[in-house]
XYZ file of C-alpha atoms in Angstrom:
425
model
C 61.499 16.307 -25.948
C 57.782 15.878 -25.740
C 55.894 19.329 -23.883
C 55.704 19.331 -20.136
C 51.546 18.651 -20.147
C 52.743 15.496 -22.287
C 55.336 14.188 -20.019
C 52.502 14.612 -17.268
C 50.348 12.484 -18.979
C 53.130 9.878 -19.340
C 54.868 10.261 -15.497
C 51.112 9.104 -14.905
C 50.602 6.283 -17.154
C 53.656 4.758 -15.816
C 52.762 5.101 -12.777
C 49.474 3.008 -12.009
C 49.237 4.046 -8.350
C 48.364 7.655 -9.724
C 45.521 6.203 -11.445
C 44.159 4.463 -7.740
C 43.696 7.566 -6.286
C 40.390 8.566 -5.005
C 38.868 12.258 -6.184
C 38.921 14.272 -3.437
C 35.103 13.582 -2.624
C 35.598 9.900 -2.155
C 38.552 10.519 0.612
C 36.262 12.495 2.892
C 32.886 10.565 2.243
C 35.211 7.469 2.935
C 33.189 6.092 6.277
C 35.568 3.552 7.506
C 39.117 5.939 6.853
C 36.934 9.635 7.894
C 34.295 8.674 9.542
C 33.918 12.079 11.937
C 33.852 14.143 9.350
C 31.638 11.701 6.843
C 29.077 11.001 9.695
C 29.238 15.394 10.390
C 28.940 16.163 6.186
C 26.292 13.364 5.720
C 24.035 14.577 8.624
C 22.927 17.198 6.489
C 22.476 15.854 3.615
C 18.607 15.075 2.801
C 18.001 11.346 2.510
C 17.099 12.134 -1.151
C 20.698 12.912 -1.242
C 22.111 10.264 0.538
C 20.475 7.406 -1.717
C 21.451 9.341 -5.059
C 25.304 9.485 -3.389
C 24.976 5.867 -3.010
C 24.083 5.055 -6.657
C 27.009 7.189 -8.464
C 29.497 4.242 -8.026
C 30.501 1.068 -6.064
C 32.665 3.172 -3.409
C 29.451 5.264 -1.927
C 26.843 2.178 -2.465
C 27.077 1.365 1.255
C 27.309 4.371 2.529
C 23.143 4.420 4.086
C 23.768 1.234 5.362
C 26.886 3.111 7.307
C 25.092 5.687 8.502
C 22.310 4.106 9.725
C 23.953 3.192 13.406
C 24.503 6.443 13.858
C 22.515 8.678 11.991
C 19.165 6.890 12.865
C 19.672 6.157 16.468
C 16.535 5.404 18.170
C 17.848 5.014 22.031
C 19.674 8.685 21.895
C 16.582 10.460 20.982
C 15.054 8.518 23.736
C 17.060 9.640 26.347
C 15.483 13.207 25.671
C 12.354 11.541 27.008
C 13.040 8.434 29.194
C 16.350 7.136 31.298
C 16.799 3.869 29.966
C 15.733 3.765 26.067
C 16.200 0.101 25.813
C 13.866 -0.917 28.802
C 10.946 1.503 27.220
C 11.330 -0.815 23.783
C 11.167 -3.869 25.410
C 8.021 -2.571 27.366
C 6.682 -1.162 23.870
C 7.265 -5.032 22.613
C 5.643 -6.961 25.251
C 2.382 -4.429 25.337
C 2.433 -3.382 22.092
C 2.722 -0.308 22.481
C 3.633 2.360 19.284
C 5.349 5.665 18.686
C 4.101 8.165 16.071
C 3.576 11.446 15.442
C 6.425 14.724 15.575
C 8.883 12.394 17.009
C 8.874 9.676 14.540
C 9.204 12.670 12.140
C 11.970 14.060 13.688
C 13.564 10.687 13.678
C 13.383 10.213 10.093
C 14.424 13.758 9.288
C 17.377 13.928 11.744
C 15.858 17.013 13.207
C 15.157 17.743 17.321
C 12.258 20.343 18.074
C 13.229 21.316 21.800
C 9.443 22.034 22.263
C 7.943 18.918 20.848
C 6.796 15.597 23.207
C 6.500 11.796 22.213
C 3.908 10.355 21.563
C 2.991 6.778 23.133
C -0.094 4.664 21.540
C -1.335 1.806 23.886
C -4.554 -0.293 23.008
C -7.033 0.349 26.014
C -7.363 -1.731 28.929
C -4.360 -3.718 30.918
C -1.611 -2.279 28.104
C -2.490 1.796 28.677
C -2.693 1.018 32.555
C 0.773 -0.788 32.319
C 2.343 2.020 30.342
C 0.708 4.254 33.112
C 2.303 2.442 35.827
C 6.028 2.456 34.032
C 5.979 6.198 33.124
C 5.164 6.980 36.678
C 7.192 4.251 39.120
C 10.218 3.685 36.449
C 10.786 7.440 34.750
C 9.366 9.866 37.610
C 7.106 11.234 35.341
C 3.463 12.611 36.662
C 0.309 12.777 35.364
C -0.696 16.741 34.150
C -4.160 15.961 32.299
C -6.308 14.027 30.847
C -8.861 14.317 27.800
C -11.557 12.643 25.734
C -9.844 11.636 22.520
C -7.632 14.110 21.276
C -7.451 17.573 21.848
C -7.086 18.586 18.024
C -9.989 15.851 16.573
C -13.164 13.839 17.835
C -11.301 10.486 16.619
C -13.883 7.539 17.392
C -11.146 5.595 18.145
C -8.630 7.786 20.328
C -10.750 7.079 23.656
C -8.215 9.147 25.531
C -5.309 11.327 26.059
C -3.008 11.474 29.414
C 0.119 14.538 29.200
C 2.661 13.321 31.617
C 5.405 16.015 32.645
C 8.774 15.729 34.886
C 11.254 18.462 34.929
C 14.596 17.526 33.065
C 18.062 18.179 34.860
C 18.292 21.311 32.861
C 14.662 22.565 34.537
C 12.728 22.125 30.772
C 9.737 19.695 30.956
C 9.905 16.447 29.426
C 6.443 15.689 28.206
C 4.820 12.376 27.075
C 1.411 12.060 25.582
C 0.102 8.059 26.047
C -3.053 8.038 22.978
C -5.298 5.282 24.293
C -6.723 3.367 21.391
C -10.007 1.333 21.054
C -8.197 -0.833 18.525
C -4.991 -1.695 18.183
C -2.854 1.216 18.194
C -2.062 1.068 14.028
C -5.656 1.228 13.161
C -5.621 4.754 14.804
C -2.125 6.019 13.386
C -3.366 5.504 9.849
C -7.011 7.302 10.739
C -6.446 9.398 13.130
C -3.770 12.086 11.606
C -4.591 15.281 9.292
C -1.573 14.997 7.405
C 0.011 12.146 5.500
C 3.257 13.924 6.808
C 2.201 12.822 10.866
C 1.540 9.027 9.735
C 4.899 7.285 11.031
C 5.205 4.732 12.867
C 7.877 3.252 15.260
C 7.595 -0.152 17.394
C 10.287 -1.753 19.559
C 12.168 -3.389 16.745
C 11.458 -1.652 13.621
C 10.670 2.518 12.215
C 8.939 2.936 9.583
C 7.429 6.443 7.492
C 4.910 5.578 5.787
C 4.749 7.878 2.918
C 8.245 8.105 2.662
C 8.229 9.800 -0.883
C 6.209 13.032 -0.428
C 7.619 13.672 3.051
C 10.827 13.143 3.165
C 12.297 13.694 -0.473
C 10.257 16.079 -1.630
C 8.603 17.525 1.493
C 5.041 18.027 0.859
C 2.100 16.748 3.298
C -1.326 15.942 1.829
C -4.761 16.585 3.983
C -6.528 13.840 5.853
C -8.987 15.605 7.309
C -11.223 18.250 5.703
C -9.372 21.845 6.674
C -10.553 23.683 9.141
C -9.053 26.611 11.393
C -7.596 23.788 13.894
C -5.967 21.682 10.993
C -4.957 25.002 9.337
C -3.205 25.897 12.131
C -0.914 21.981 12.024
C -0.159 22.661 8.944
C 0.911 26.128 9.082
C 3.470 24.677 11.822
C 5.155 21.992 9.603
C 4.813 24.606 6.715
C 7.397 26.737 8.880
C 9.276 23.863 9.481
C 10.007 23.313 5.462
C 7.413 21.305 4.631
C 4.769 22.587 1.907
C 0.616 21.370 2.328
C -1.761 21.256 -0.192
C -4.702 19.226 -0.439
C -4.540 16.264 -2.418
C -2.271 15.385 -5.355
C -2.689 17.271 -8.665
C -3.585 14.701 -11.518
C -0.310 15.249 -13.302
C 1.054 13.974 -9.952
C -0.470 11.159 -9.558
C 1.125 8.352 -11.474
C 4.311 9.231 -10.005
C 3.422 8.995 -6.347
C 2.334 5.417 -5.887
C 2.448 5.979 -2.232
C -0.653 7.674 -2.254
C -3.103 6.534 -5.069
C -2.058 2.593 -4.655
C -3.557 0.117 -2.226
C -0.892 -0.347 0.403
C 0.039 -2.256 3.274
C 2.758 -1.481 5.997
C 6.542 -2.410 5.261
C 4.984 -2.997 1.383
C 7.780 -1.126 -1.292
C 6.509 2.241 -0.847
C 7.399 1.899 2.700
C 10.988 3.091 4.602
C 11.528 1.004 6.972
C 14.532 1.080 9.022
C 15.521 -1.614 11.570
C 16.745 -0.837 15.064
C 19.087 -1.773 16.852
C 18.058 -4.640 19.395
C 21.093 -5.510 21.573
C 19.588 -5.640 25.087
C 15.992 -5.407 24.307
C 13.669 -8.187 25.152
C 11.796 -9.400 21.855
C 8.066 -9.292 21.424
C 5.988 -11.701 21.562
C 4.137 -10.648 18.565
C 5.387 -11.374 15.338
C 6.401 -8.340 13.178
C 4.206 -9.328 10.372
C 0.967 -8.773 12.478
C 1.636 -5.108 12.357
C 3.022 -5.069 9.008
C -0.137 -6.642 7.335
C -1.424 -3.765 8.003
C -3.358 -2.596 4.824
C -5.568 0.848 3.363
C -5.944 3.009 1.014
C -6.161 6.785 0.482
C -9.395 7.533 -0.971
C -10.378 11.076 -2.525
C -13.248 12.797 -0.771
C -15.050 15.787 -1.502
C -17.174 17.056 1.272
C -18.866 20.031 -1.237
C -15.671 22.558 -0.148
C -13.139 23.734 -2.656
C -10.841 21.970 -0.717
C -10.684 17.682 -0.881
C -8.614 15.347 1.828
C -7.821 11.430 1.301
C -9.855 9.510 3.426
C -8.115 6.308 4.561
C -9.730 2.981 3.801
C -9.032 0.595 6.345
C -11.796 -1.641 8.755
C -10.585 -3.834 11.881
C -10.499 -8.241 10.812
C -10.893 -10.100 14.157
C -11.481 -13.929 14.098
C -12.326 -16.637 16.243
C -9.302 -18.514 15.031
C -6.658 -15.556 15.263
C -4.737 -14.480 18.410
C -4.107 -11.026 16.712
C -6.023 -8.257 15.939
C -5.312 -7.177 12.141
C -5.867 -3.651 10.228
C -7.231 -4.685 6.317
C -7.965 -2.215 3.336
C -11.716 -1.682 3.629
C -13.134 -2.808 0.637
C -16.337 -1.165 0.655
C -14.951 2.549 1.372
C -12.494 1.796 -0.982
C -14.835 0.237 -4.071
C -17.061 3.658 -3.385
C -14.429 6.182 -4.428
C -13.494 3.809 -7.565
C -10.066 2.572 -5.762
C -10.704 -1.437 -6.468
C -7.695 -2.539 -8.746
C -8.854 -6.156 -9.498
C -9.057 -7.331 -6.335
C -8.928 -7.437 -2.026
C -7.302 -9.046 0.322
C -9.857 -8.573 2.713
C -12.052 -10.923 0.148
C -9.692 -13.214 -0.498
C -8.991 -14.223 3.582
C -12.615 -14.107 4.793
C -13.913 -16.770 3.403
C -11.198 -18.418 4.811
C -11.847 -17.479 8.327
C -15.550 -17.825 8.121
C -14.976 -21.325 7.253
C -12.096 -22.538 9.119
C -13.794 -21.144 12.305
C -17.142 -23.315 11.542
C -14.983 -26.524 10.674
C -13.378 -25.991 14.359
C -16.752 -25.175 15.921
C -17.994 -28.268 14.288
C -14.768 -30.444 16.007
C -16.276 -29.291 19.794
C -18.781 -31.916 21.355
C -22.485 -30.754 20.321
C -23.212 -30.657 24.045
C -20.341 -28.390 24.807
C -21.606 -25.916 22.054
C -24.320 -22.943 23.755
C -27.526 -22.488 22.275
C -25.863 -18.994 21.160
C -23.060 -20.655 19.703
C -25.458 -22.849 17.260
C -27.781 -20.459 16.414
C -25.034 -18.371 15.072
C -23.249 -20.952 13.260
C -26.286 -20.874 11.165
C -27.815 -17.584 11.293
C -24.973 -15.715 11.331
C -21.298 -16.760 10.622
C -19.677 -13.973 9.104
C -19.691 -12.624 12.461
C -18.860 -15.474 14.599
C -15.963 -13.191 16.150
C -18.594 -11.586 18.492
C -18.925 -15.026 20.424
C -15.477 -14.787 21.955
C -16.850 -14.336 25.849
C -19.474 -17.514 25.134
C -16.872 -19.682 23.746
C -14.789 -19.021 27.244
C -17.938 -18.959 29.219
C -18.030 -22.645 27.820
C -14.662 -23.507 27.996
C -14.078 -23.829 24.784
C -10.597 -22.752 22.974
C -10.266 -22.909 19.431
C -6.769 -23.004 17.727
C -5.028 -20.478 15.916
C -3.778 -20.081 12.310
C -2.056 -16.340 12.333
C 1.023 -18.199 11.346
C -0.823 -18.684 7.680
C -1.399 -15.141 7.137
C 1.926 -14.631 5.242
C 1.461 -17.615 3.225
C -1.875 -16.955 2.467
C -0.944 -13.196 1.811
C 2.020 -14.621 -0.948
C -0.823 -16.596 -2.603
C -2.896 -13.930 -3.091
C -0.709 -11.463 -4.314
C 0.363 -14.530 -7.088
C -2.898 -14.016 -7.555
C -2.876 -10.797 -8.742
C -0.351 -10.749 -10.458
C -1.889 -13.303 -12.646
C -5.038 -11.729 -13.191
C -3.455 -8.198 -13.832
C -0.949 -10.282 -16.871
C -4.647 -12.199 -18.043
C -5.929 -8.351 -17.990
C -3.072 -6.536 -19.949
C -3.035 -9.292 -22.877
């Protein structure tokens, strides 16, 4: 008679269904048969872990996409701030209105800071008076204060800053900052911040962190803003709250956090982006890919310190011919600090607009046309844009091509890639 450990090992090879059992680990990260405890174990678990779960074997390889619902659920970490979640997104669509800063990092973290607010980014004019209105008449909340800019930075473009407070059921204040922009909202998120960690954004339909990498797998924050006591004090908070700051990348770092060095644009491969649930929300009118042709760069500056910061490259495209208002890499900024890789976008869709928007000033009756409008056809028509108020003092509408952009955006990028094979043979 064979040894007992032997006639183990054959009990089990004739019988198969021993072989089908899952280890231990599978059974309780099994979403669909435990999914109380799977959804309690997984929440905290670091995203880092998460994804490397899901690429040990076929079992675990949908286990993000499981978690997601729950996990990353925009409309309960709403209701810390507003009474109906779902009508604040559909408001955020139609006005275009953005969330960033500590509560988009919270979000992404699966963390809640009792003291922390959220932030709301409205362009300035009929959207910031709108959001106004709707904080006050639809959540109760009140106006506390208001500032120039922001409190922490003299940001050119962050005309203004209104704190709203109302007293939760549990007597804590429920605060909400509204960050009125010059430009559209993105164009301040990506210039605005000190720390590569703040620079998140969330719309009605869509989250996304934009340096996903540093921040959230391996939890460092790079400078933005030359260091000062102010800024030393932000980043002394995250530091406490397990994130570590230095300045800008080391070299040896570099090639491994494309994030950073590379020429990026918003929703590009670098980029996390989660989508939201949208049952009951009203879409927006604006198509997703305005905001997510978003483009820039993080340039290296040196202001004569011992310290550097990443200065982000972007400049604002407007167009007679576009309905939108875009964000592009600025090419200029960028070229200075030796960040042009073989080519812009920025140079490959201006010419376009320049000339589509003279062959459609060319289609309106001669008599219709201002003297202004001539004279800058011909003087001037790189910046035909500024002639928005003549052309509706005269009546005169020209149509719109944003629904090109991604095309035009695929082309160029074939573009590059060719150039970049022509440049490695």
């Amino acid at each position: 008679m064979p040894p007992a450990s032997k006639r183990r090992r054959l009990n089990q090879a004739s019988n198969p269904r021993s072989y089908n059992k899952k280890p231990p680990l599978l059974n309780v990260l099994d979403y669909d048969a435990q999914y109380p405890v799977c959804d309690r174990i997984c929440s905290f678990l670091p995203i880092g872990d998460l994804i490397n779960l899901t690429r040990t074997c076929r079992q675990l390889s949908s286990l993000y996409q499981n978690l997601l619902p729950a996990q990353w659920n925009i409309d309960h970490r709403l209701l810390r701030f507003v009474k109906d979640p779902k009508a604040l997104r559909s408001f955020m669509g139609k006005h275009d209105v953005l969330i960033s800063g500590s509560f988009a990092i919270q979000f992404f973290e699966r963390v809640t800071w009792k003291e922390s607010d959220l932030d709301l980014y409205a362009q300035a004019g009929s959207s910031t008076e709108a959001l106004h209105k709707y904080l006050c008449e639809k959540e109760g909340y009140r106006v506390n204060r208001k500032t120039g800019g922001v409190d922490y930075w003299p940001i050119d473009d962050w005309l203004e800053t209104r704190t709203y407070t109302k007293k939760r059921a549990d007597s804590t204040d429920s605060q909400i900052q509204i960050v009125s922009t010059a430009y559209v909202p993105i164009f301040a998120i990506l210039n605005g911040f000190y720390s590569t960690l703040v620079v998140n954004v969330i719309s009605w339909n869509k989250a996304y962190a934009i340096y996903p990498q540093s921040s959230f797998i391996n939890h460092k924050a790079y400078l933005l803003q030359h260091m000062d006591d102010y800024n030393g004090r932000s980043v002394a908070k995250y530091d406490a709250r397990g994130w570590r700051s230095q300045d800008v990348l080391w070299l040896e770092e570099e090639t491994s956090h494309g994030c950073i060095v590379k020429p990026r644009r918003l929703n590009d491969k670098f980029t996390w982006a989660i989508p939201l649930d949208v049952t009951d929300i009203t879409p927006a009118e604006t198509p997703d890919f305005v905001l997510e042709f978003s483009s820039w760069k993080l340039a290296k500056y040196d202001v004569g310190s011992d310290l550097f910061f990443y200065r982000t490259c972007s400049d604002k495209i407007r167009a007679l011919i576009l309905k939108y208002r875009y964000t592009f890499l600025d090419r200029f900024l960028s070229s200075s600090s030796g960040g042009n890789e073989g080519g812009f976008w920025e140079d490959f869709l201006q010419p376009r607009m320049i000339r589509m928007t003279l062959m459609e000033l060319y289609k309106v009756p001669s008599a219709k046309r201002s003297q202004l409008i001539k004279e800058k056809m011909k003087s001037d028509p790189k910046n035909l844009y500024t002639l928005s108020d003549e052309l509706e003092r005269c009546g005169i509408s020209l149509p719109k091509y944003d629904h090109e952009i991604p095309g035009w955006y695929a082309e160029w990028e074939k573009t590059q890639r060719a150039l970049a094979r022509i440049t490695a043979s």
